[in-house]
Short mmCIF file of N, CA and C in Angstrom, two decimals:
data_model
loop_
_atom_site.label_atom_id
_atom_site.label_comp_id
_atom_site.label_asym_id
_atom_site.label_seq_id
_atom_site.Cartn_x
_atom_site.Cartn_y
_atom_site.Cartn_z
N UNK A 1 -8.36 -14.42 22.84
CA UNK A 1 -7.65 -14.99 21.88
C UNK A 1 -7.33 -14.30 20.54
N UNK A 2 -8.20 -13.64 20.24
CA UNK A 2 -8.18 -13.18 19.20
C UNK A 2 -7.08 -11.96 18.71
N UNK A 3 -7.28 -11.60 20.00
CA UNK A 3 -6.44 -10.25 20.01
C UNK A 3 -4.81 -10.54 20.40
N UNK A 4 -4.30 -11.55 20.56
CA UNK A 4 -3.55 -12.13 20.81
C UNK A 4 -2.65 -12.69 19.35
N UNK A 5 -3.76 -13.26 18.84
CA UNK A 5 -3.64 -14.31 17.37
C UNK A 5 -3.20 -12.73 16.17
N UNK A 6 -4.21 -11.87 16.65
CA UNK A 6 -4.22 -10.81 15.69
C UNK A 6 -2.42 -10.12 15.99
N UNK A 7 -2.40 -9.84 17.26
CA UNK A 7 -0.93 -9.04 17.57
C UNK A 7 0.17 -10.29 16.78
N UNK A 8 0.18 -11.45 16.82
CA UNK A 8 1.17 -12.47 16.39
C UNK A 8 1.33 -12.23 15.05
N UNK A 9 0.30 -12.00 14.42
CA UNK A 9 0.21 -11.95 12.73
C UNK A 9 1.12 -10.39 12.49
N UNK A 10 0.53 -9.51 13.42
CA UNK A 10 0.68 -8.01 12.99
C UNK A 10 2.41 -7.81 13.24
N UNK A 11 3.07 -9.10 13.85
CA UNK A 11 4.55 -8.69 14.15
C UNK A 11 5.02 -9.45 13.07
N UNK A 12 4.28 -10.20 11.66
CA UNK A 12 5.33 -10.47 11.09
C UNK A 12 5.64 -9.58 10.00
N UNK A 13 4.88 -8.34 9.40
CA UNK A 13 6.01 -7.46 8.49
C UNK A 13 7.26 -6.81 9.04
N UNK A 14 7.03 -6.12 10.62
CA UNK A 14 7.90 -6.13 11.28
C UNK A 14 9.47 -6.87 10.95
N UNK A 15 8.95 -8.39 11.25
CA UNK A 15 10.28 -9.37 10.81
C UNK A 15 10.71 -9.38 9.55
N UNK A 16 9.68 -9.12 8.39
CA UNK A 16 10.09 -9.38 7.37
C UNK A 16 10.82 -8.06 7.09
N UNK A 17 10.15 -7.12 7.34
CA UNK A 17 10.93 -5.89 6.88
C UNK A 17 12.24 -5.99 7.47
N UNK A 18 13.06 -6.35 8.37
CA UNK A 18 14.58 -6.83 8.95
C UNK A 18 15.02 -8.18 8.17
N UNK A 19 14.58 -8.81 7.39
CA UNK A 19 14.92 -10.01 6.64
C UNK A 19 14.93 -10.47 5.59
N UNK A 20 13.87 -9.45 5.12
CA UNK A 20 13.47 -9.55 3.43
C UNK A 20 13.95 -8.38 2.69
N UNK A 21 14.52 -9.18 1.35
CA UNK A 21 15.05 -7.92 0.30
C UNK A 21 14.87 -8.41 -1.05
N UNK A 22 14.77 -7.37 -1.97
CA UNK A 22 14.24 -7.59 -3.54
C UNK A 22 15.62 -8.42 -4.11
N UNK A 23 15.66 -9.61 -4.59
CA UNK A 23 16.47 -10.09 -5.45
C UNK A 23 16.04 -10.27 -6.68
N UNK A 24 17.13 -10.82 -7.63
CA UNK A 24 17.17 -10.68 -8.97
C UNK A 24 15.43 -11.33 -9.18
N UNK A 25 15.42 -12.67 -8.40
CA UNK A 25 14.07 -13.32 -8.97
C UNK A 25 12.84 -13.09 -8.18
N UNK A 26 12.86 -12.61 -6.84
CA UNK A 26 11.87 -12.07 -6.20
C UNK A 26 11.94 -10.83 -5.42
N UNK A 27 10.90 -9.82 -5.54
CA UNK A 27 11.37 -9.33 -4.91
C UNK A 27 11.03 -8.92 -3.42
N UNK A 28 10.64 -9.71 -3.31
CA UNK A 28 9.98 -10.17 -1.39
C UNK A 28 10.96 -11.72 -0.75
N UNK A 29 12.38 -11.41 -1.18
CA UNK A 29 12.90 -12.54 -0.99
C UNK A 29 13.34 -12.61 0.50
N UNK A 30 12.99 -13.71 1.18
CA UNK A 30 13.65 -14.27 2.60
C UNK A 30 14.80 -14.28 2.90
N UNK A 31 15.39 -13.47 3.59
CA UNK A 31 17.07 -13.71 3.72
C UNK A 31 17.44 -14.18 4.83
N UNK A 32 16.16 -14.80 5.85
CA UNK A 32 16.83 -15.29 6.82
C UNK A 32 15.26 -16.71 7.25
N UNK A 33 15.82 -17.20 8.69
CA UNK A 33 14.66 -18.26 9.03
C UNK A 33 14.09 -17.92 10.09
N UNK A 34 13.03 -18.10 10.05
CA UNK A 34 12.34 -17.52 11.02
C UNK A 34 10.98 -18.94 11.65
N UNK A 35 11.30 -18.95 12.75
CA UNK A 35 10.25 -20.18 13.52
C UNK A 35 9.44 -19.47 14.52
N UNK A 36 8.60 -19.55 14.54
CA UNK A 36 7.17 -19.39 15.48
C UNK A 36 6.77 -20.20 16.49
N UNK A 37 7.24 -20.17 17.58
CA UNK A 37 6.39 -21.11 18.69
C UNK A 37 5.19 -20.83 19.02
N UNK A 38 3.46 -21.36 19.13
CA UNK A 38 2.67 -20.49 19.54
C UNK A 38 2.85 -21.50 20.87
N UNK A 39 2.27 -20.42 22.41
CA UNK A 39 2.00 -20.96 23.56
C UNK A 39 0.18 -20.87 23.74
N UNK A 40 -0.24 -22.04 24.38
CA UNK A 40 -1.01 -22.01 24.69
C UNK A 40 -1.35 -22.71 26.56
N UNK A 41 -2.63 -22.14 26.77
CA UNK A 41 -2.86 -22.31 28.09
C UNK A 41 -3.62 -23.75 28.22
N UNK A 42 -3.76 -24.10 29.44
CA UNK A 42 -4.67 -25.39 29.68
C UNK A 42 -5.63 -25.65 28.95
N UNK A 43 -6.51 -24.96 28.37
CA UNK A 43 -7.86 -24.80 27.42
C UNK A 43 -7.58 -24.89 26.44
N UNK A 44 -6.13 -24.92 25.68
CA UNK A 44 -6.05 -24.80 24.46
C UNK A 44 -6.17 -23.73 23.55
N UNK A 45 -5.80 -22.58 23.94
CA UNK A 45 -6.10 -21.36 23.53
C UNK A 45 -4.71 -20.73 23.48
N UNK A 46 -4.76 -20.02 22.20
CA UNK A 46 -3.36 -19.27 22.51
C UNK A 46 -3.29 -18.09 23.21
N UNK A 47 -2.06 -18.32 23.94
CA UNK A 47 -1.77 -17.05 24.80
C UNK A 47 -0.81 -16.29 24.74
N UNK A 48 -0.14 -16.63 23.59
CA UNK A 48 1.61 -16.00 23.56
C UNK A 48 2.04 -16.30 22.31
N UNK A 49 3.33 -16.53 21.65
CA UNK A 49 4.26 -16.88 21.02
C UNK A 49 5.47 -16.05 21.26
N UNK A 50 6.64 -16.82 20.58
CA UNK A 50 7.83 -16.57 20.64
C UNK A 50 8.54 -16.75 19.23
N UNK A 51 9.41 -16.38 18.82
CA UNK A 51 10.00 -15.82 17.42
C UNK A 51 11.27 -16.22 17.88
N UNK A 52 11.97 -17.38 16.46
CA UNK A 52 13.25 -17.38 16.76
C UNK A 52 14.17 -17.26 15.09
N UNK A 53 14.90 -16.30 15.24
CA UNK A 53 15.65 -16.37 13.88
C UNK A 53 16.98 -16.75 13.42
N UNK A 54 16.83 -17.29 12.49
CA UNK A 54 18.25 -17.33 12.03
C UNK A 54 18.83 -17.63 10.54
N UNK A 55 19.85 -17.62 10.64
CA UNK A 55 21.22 -17.58 9.32
C UNK A 55 20.58 -16.71 8.85
N UNK A 56 20.47 -15.17 9.27
CA UNK A 56 20.47 -14.17 8.45
C UNK A 56 21.47 -13.74 7.73
N UNK A 57 21.38 -13.17 6.54
CA UNK A 57 22.10 -13.02 5.34
C UNK A 57 23.02 -11.50 5.77
N UNK A 58 23.64 -11.86 7.10
CA UNK A 58 24.38 -10.23 7.38
C UNK A 58 25.12 -9.78 6.19
N UNK A 59 25.98 -10.30 5.20
CA UNK A 59 26.53 -9.72 4.48
C UNK A 59 25.39 -8.62 3.41
N UNK A 60 24.74 -9.57 3.30
CA UNK A 60 23.63 -7.83 2.53
C UNK A 60 23.61 -6.33 2.75
N UNK A 61 24.18 -6.29 4.11
CA UNK A 61 24.19 -5.06 4.41
C UNK A 61 24.88 -3.80 4.00
N UNK A 62 26.40 -4.68 3.73
CA UNK A 62 27.35 -3.95 2.88
C UNK A 62 27.38 -4.53 1.68
N UNK A 63 26.92 -5.43 1.00
CA UNK A 63 27.61 -5.41 -0.16
C UNK A 63 26.12 -7.08 -0.92
N UNK A 64 25.97 -6.07 -2.21
CA UNK A 64 25.03 -7.09 -2.99
C UNK A 64 24.93 -6.64 -4.15
N UNK A 65 24.15 -7.87 -4.96
CA UNK A 65 24.50 -7.21 -6.08
C UNK A 65 23.81 -6.11 -7.10
N UNK A 66 24.13 -5.58 -8.24
CA UNK A 66 23.75 -4.49 -8.90
C UNK A 66 21.77 -4.50 -9.34
N UNK A 67 21.48 -5.41 -9.27
CA UNK A 67 19.84 -5.74 -9.47
C UNK A 67 19.19 -6.49 -8.56
N UNK A 68 20.01 -6.22 -7.33
CA UNK A 68 19.24 -6.07 -6.27
C UNK A 68 19.15 -5.50 -4.88
N UNK A 69 18.42 -5.32 -3.84
CA UNK A 69 18.24 -4.46 -2.50
C UNK A 69 18.65 -4.93 -1.23
N UNK A 70 19.34 -3.80 -0.78
CA UNK A 70 19.44 -4.14 0.83
C UNK A 70 18.50 -4.45 0.85
N UNK A 71 18.25 -4.98 2.62
CA UNK A 71 17.10 -5.23 3.60
C UNK A 71 15.91 -4.30 3.44
N UNK A 72 14.75 -4.30 3.40
CA UNK A 72 13.31 -3.67 3.45
C UNK A 72 13.44 -2.52 4.03
N UNK A 73 13.72 -2.49 5.32
CA UNK A 73 13.76 -1.71 6.75
C UNK A 73 14.48 -0.45 6.52
N UNK A 74 15.13 -0.60 5.61
CA UNK A 74 15.85 0.68 5.53
C UNK A 74 15.57 1.49 4.25
N UNK A 75 14.96 1.01 3.59
CA UNK A 75 14.28 1.79 2.38
C UNK A 75 12.90 2.47 2.85
N UNK A 76 12.38 1.17 4.18
CA UNK A 76 11.02 1.90 4.72
C UNK A 76 11.31 3.06 5.61
N UNK A 77 12.10 2.83 6.29
CA UNK A 77 12.86 3.98 7.35
C UNK A 77 12.69 4.98 6.84
N UNK A 78 13.55 5.19 5.29
CA UNK A 78 14.00 6.46 4.88
C UNK A 78 12.38 6.85 3.94
N UNK A 79 11.50 6.35 3.99
CA UNK A 79 10.36 6.71 3.11
C UNK A 79 9.50 6.99 4.23
N UNK A 80 9.32 6.44 5.44
CA UNK A 80 8.56 6.73 6.64
C UNK A 80 9.36 8.35 7.04
N UNK A 81 10.20 8.87 6.75
CA UNK A 81 11.05 10.12 7.54
C UNK A 81 10.96 11.10 5.84
N UNK A 82 9.80 11.06 5.76
CA UNK A 82 9.50 11.95 4.17
C UNK A 82 10.38 13.25 4.21
N UNK A 83 10.19 13.75 5.60
CA UNK A 83 10.53 15.14 5.85
C UNK A 83 12.03 15.49 5.81
N UNK A 84 12.83 16.04 5.11
CA UNK A 84 13.54 16.62 5.21
C UNK A 84 14.55 16.81 6.40
N UNK A 85 13.68 17.71 7.10
CA UNK A 85 14.21 18.04 8.73
C UNK A 85 14.66 17.07 9.73
N UNK A 86 13.66 15.29 9.33
CA UNK A 86 13.82 14.78 10.36
C UNK A 86 15.04 13.83 9.99
N UNK A 87 15.19 13.66 8.85
CA UNK A 87 16.35 13.52 7.61
C UNK A 87 17.77 13.59 8.38
N UNK A 88 17.84 15.06 8.15
CA UNK A 88 18.91 16.11 8.29
C UNK A 88 19.04 15.86 10.31
N UNK A 89 17.88 16.06 11.02
CA UNK A 89 18.45 15.68 12.71
C UNK A 89 18.87 14.30 13.04
N UNK A 90 18.23 13.62 12.27
CA UNK A 90 18.99 12.34 12.57
C UNK A 90 20.25 12.09 11.77
N UNK A 91 20.71 12.51 10.93
CA UNK A 91 21.64 12.35 9.37
C UNK A 91 21.83 11.65 8.84
N UNK A 92 20.66 11.40 7.79
CA UNK A 92 20.15 10.10 7.47
C UNK A 92 20.62 10.57 5.99
N UNK A 93 20.84 9.88 4.97
CA UNK A 93 20.92 10.19 4.22
C UNK A 93 19.73 10.15 3.33
N UNK A 94 19.15 10.45 2.03
CA UNK A 94 18.54 9.79 1.24
C UNK A 94 18.96 8.70 0.57
N UNK A 95 18.15 7.67 -0.34
CA UNK A 95 18.26 6.29 -0.73
C UNK A 95 19.58 6.82 -1.96
N UNK A 96 18.87 7.68 -2.72
CA UNK A 96 19.77 7.75 -3.43
C UNK A 96 21.32 8.37 -3.57
N UNK A 97 21.70 8.80 -2.11
CA UNK A 97 22.39 9.57 -1.35
C UNK A 97 23.71 8.28 -0.37
N UNK A 98 23.12 7.22 -0.51
CA UNK A 98 23.33 6.24 0.55
C UNK A 98 23.84 4.98 -0.29
N UNK A 99 25.84 5.04 -0.18
CA UNK A 99 26.05 3.86 -0.57
C UNK A 99 25.58 2.45 -0.54
N UNK A 100 25.01 2.25 1.14
CA UNK A 100 24.59 1.12 1.15
C UNK A 100 22.91 0.74 0.12
N UNK A 101 22.47 1.72 -0.30
CA UNK A 101 20.90 2.18 -0.42
C UNK A 101 20.86 1.90 -1.80
N UNK A 102 21.91 2.61 -2.71
CA UNK A 102 21.93 3.22 -3.97
C UNK A 102 22.76 2.46 -5.04
N UNK A 103 23.12 1.00 -4.58
CA UNK A 103 24.30 0.01 -5.33
C UNK A 103 23.48 -0.63 -6.30
N UNK A 104 21.74 -0.38 -6.01
CA UNK A 104 20.70 -1.48 -7.00
C UNK A 104 20.00 -0.45 -7.76
N UNK A 105 20.15 -0.88 -9.49
CA UNK A 105 18.94 -0.13 -10.06
C UNK A 105 17.71 0.01 -9.74
N UNK A 106 17.25 -0.72 -8.96
CA UNK A 106 15.78 0.08 -8.39
C UNK A 106 15.82 -0.22 -7.09
N UNK A 107 16.83 0.89 -6.63
CA UNK A 107 16.92 1.75 -5.25
C UNK A 107 15.47 2.06 -4.60
N UNK A 108 14.65 2.69 -4.85
CA UNK A 108 13.52 3.13 -4.51
C UNK A 108 12.66 2.78 -4.99
N UNK A 109 11.28 2.47 -4.40
CA UNK A 109 10.28 2.07 -4.51
C UNK A 109 8.89 2.49 -4.11
N UNK A 110 7.92 2.35 -4.69
CA UNK A 110 6.83 3.23 -4.28
C UNK A 110 5.95 2.33 -3.45
N UNK A 111 5.84 1.04 -3.42
CA UNK A 111 5.95 0.25 -1.85
C UNK A 111 6.39 0.46 -0.40
N UNK A 112 7.68 1.00 -0.98
CA UNK A 112 8.63 1.64 0.42
C UNK A 112 7.68 2.08 1.73
N UNK A 113 6.56 3.20 1.12
CA UNK A 113 6.07 3.69 1.90
C UNK A 113 4.81 3.70 2.53
N UNK A 114 4.29 2.50 1.43
CA UNK A 114 3.34 1.78 1.55
C UNK A 114 3.68 0.88 3.09
N UNK A 115 4.16 -0.30 2.58
CA UNK A 115 5.07 -0.78 3.58
C UNK A 115 5.16 -0.53 4.88
N UNK A 116 5.58 0.77 4.86
CA UNK A 116 6.38 1.75 6.14
C UNK A 116 5.13 1.64 7.15
N UNK A 117 3.64 1.83 6.90
CA UNK A 117 2.94 1.90 7.62
C UNK A 117 2.48 0.37 8.21
N UNK A 118 2.57 -0.56 7.63
CA UNK A 118 2.66 -1.75 8.31
C UNK A 118 3.08 -2.31 9.44
N UNK A 119 4.82 -1.70 9.23
CA UNK A 119 5.73 -2.14 9.98
C UNK A 119 5.71 -1.32 10.90
N UNK A 120 5.07 -0.01 10.72
CA UNK A 120 4.59 1.17 11.96
C UNK A 120 3.59 0.59 13.06
N UNK A 121 2.50 0.34 12.45
CA UNK A 121 0.95 -0.74 13.22
C UNK A 121 2.18 -1.64 13.69
N UNK A 122 2.45 -2.60 13.58
CA UNK A 122 3.44 -3.84 13.91
C UNK A 122 4.10 -3.03 15.70
#
C-alpha cells in the first residue's frame, strides 16, 4: 500500500506542471480543478486512484497578462532540455525566443530546472 500511495502522491507534480501557472498574486496558482478518487480493496487498503480534471484555463496557452506566466510545464520542458542540440532537433525555441512564453516579465525562473526533476520522476 505504501508503494501505491507513494505513486499517487508522485503524480501530483506532473499534474500541477500541466495545470499551474504564475499569476500576479501567486507563483504556483492552480488554473484547473482536480478530483482524486482513491480505490480500496476489501481490506480497505488503497489499491489505486483515478484523477479527473476540469475547468482548465485553456486560453492561458496563447494569452496571459504581462506579469503572469504560461503553464509551468512549458518552462520545465525547456529547462530540462538544456542542451541546444536537443532543442534544435525538436525545433524548440528558448524561453526568450518563444512568443507564448516570453510575454511575461518573469519568463525564466531558476525553479523551473528544479521542478523538472520532480516531473520527470513522476
